[in-house]
Amino acid sequence: MVAESEWRVNGPAGTPGGATTMHIPDAVLGPNAAIATSLIGGAGLLYSVKRLERQLGERTTVLMGTMSAFVFAAQMVNFPVMMGVSGHLLGGVLASVLLGPWAGSVVVAAVLIVQCFLFHDGGFSALGANFVNMGLIGAIGGYAIYAPLRRAMAGPKGTLIAAMVAAWFSVLLASGAFAVELAASGRRGDFLRVLGWMALVHSLIGIGEALITGLVVRFVLLRRPDLLEPAGGIVDRPAAAGHWIQWVVAGLAISLAIAAFLAPFACESPDGLEFVGQKLGFLPDESAAPAPPLPSPMPDYQLRLPGLDQAGLATAMAGVVGTLVVFGLSWGMARILPRPKHEGATLDAV
Amino acid sequence: MPSDALERHREATSPLHRLDARVKLIAALAMVIAVIAMPVGAWRLYGAAGLVLAFAIGISGIPPGEIARRWLGLFVPVAFLAAMLAPSHPARAAQGLAAVASSILARNGLALMTMIVLAGTTPFAKLLTGMRRLGVPLVLVATLQFMERYRHVLVEEVERMATARRARTFRRRASLSWSLLGGLIGMLFLRTFERAERVHDAMIARGWTGAIHSLED
């Protein structure tokens, strides 16, 4: 790895100077959850590959190989956030906006496999879970949000806004899926707490992801708008016009993401968190004798993270603010796009 | 170029290096599954797995310091996760917080070292051939082979583009602005797409049908 100067093209996680890991490592998920997600992920990947092969034929390998390498290289570009902290693109929604949902998920799978085997970012046993979260839910689920939104708002402006909104929701959905997988690993007591924290942290990461995705999509819209046409782009994207299933999937995905923000409210009532915790698994066995009255107001059975008491409120706020911010940003960026009449000129210039 | 630190160990010729990639892949998978299936606090089992690993590391000739360094590199995020998960772990009441958290850490470390030994003794190309022979679909394997080929090319390309951009828009600030970096990625996409078309044309001209052949086959 090069000794980078400060312009921040860094190595992936695990290499000196690389970003911290974003993927689930080994031993965090229980064996049951690992096996279940591996089966789901494997089946989903096989299906995506089959769909793609039918569309692209022998072109699949070249296009998917280079595009996976593109996402891998794009992840090296570090975006300065503040005070030495930097973030990078995740790329699931970007890939499926540019290439269609099936290609998007295959690209994510290839990137995850290389990161797992060569850079040890993400565990071998968690490869399935990581693919479910980022490939199936991130790329394909993100596309399910993108496609109907894009159709509702015609033109390049609609493409940009839809891509950014989909990027934001896909990050949230992926983090929610991680909370579910943890709960399935036998840590049910954690579910709401982890969900709340995940939603909180990822509402920030999601804004960054939406912004980077938007910047890249805007660039492509300015230079090669033809590549983002629904049909006749790089890959024929499912043009099944106005299919009602797309709306159902999109609605479901968005409401799940919103539910992630509202969930912590379920335990925001006084002692609610402790109650849920005791009831569901902070204690050795949920069927054990009723919880004895706790001797101290600050029982030590739970890690006290700062602000935990307000987690519910903070998370819901983050959800509302984040959604507004992403809408605002995408609206603002869409204003800079050329009006349709200029599109011909841009094309000629390329 | 972000090559991983293990690259220079991969061409060594220990018995582990010469072993069929399929055997190593299956052994590593079995080891990782065994490790994550071990119960919390089963320190003797961890010790046994650690001995097996130590033996493998000894044969492979990968310097233990190298492995320790990579383990430490991933230690902080994993430790954070372990600290977050331990308080509500089912085994917590019986064994205590520290035991649960360090069990998660220990098992993660064992799995990670297994993967390091696998990666350190097997060139990625051989690993992919092994996957193919184990029944992973050809399209996926060929895609990964392609990705491995162009990963370095594209990372170098984005580095060149960033250098060029810095040279043209010189400022005292170290980092480029977000919209510049976004444009950089967009440009990289367009160049990659055009490169893919050129490569594909050239491959068609040379009789490409969809499968990568190597001299080992």
PDB file of C-alpha atoms in Angstrom, chain A residues 14 43 95 107 112 128 134 246 303 327 331 346:
ATOM      1  CA  GLY A  14      -7.199  -3.857   8.225  1.00  0.00           C
ATOM      2  CA  ALA A  43     -29.718 -18.315  -2.846  1.00  0.00           C
ATOM      3  CA  ALA A  95     -24.072   0.168  -8.296  1.00  0.00           C
ATOM      4  CA  VAL A 107     -20.982  -6.273  -7.537  1.00  0.00           C
ATOM      5  CA  LEU A 112     -17.393  -8.404  -0.013  1.00  0.00           C
ATOM      6  CA  GLY A 128     -23.692 -14.406   4.125  1.00  0.00           C
ATOM      7  CA  MET A 134     -25.619  -4.879   1.779  1.00  0.00           C
ATOM      8  CA  GLN A 246     -42.590  -2.425  -6.979  1.00  0.00           C
ATOM      9  CA  LEU A 303     -23.655  -1.008  29.561  1.00  0.00           C
ATOM     10  CA  PHE A 327     -34.529  15.481   0.786  1.00  0.00           C
ATOM     11  CA  TRP A 331     -33.435  18.888  -4.018  1.00  0.00           C
ATOM     12  CA  THR A 346     -24.161  18.114 -22.890  1.00  0.00           C
TER      13      THR A 346
END
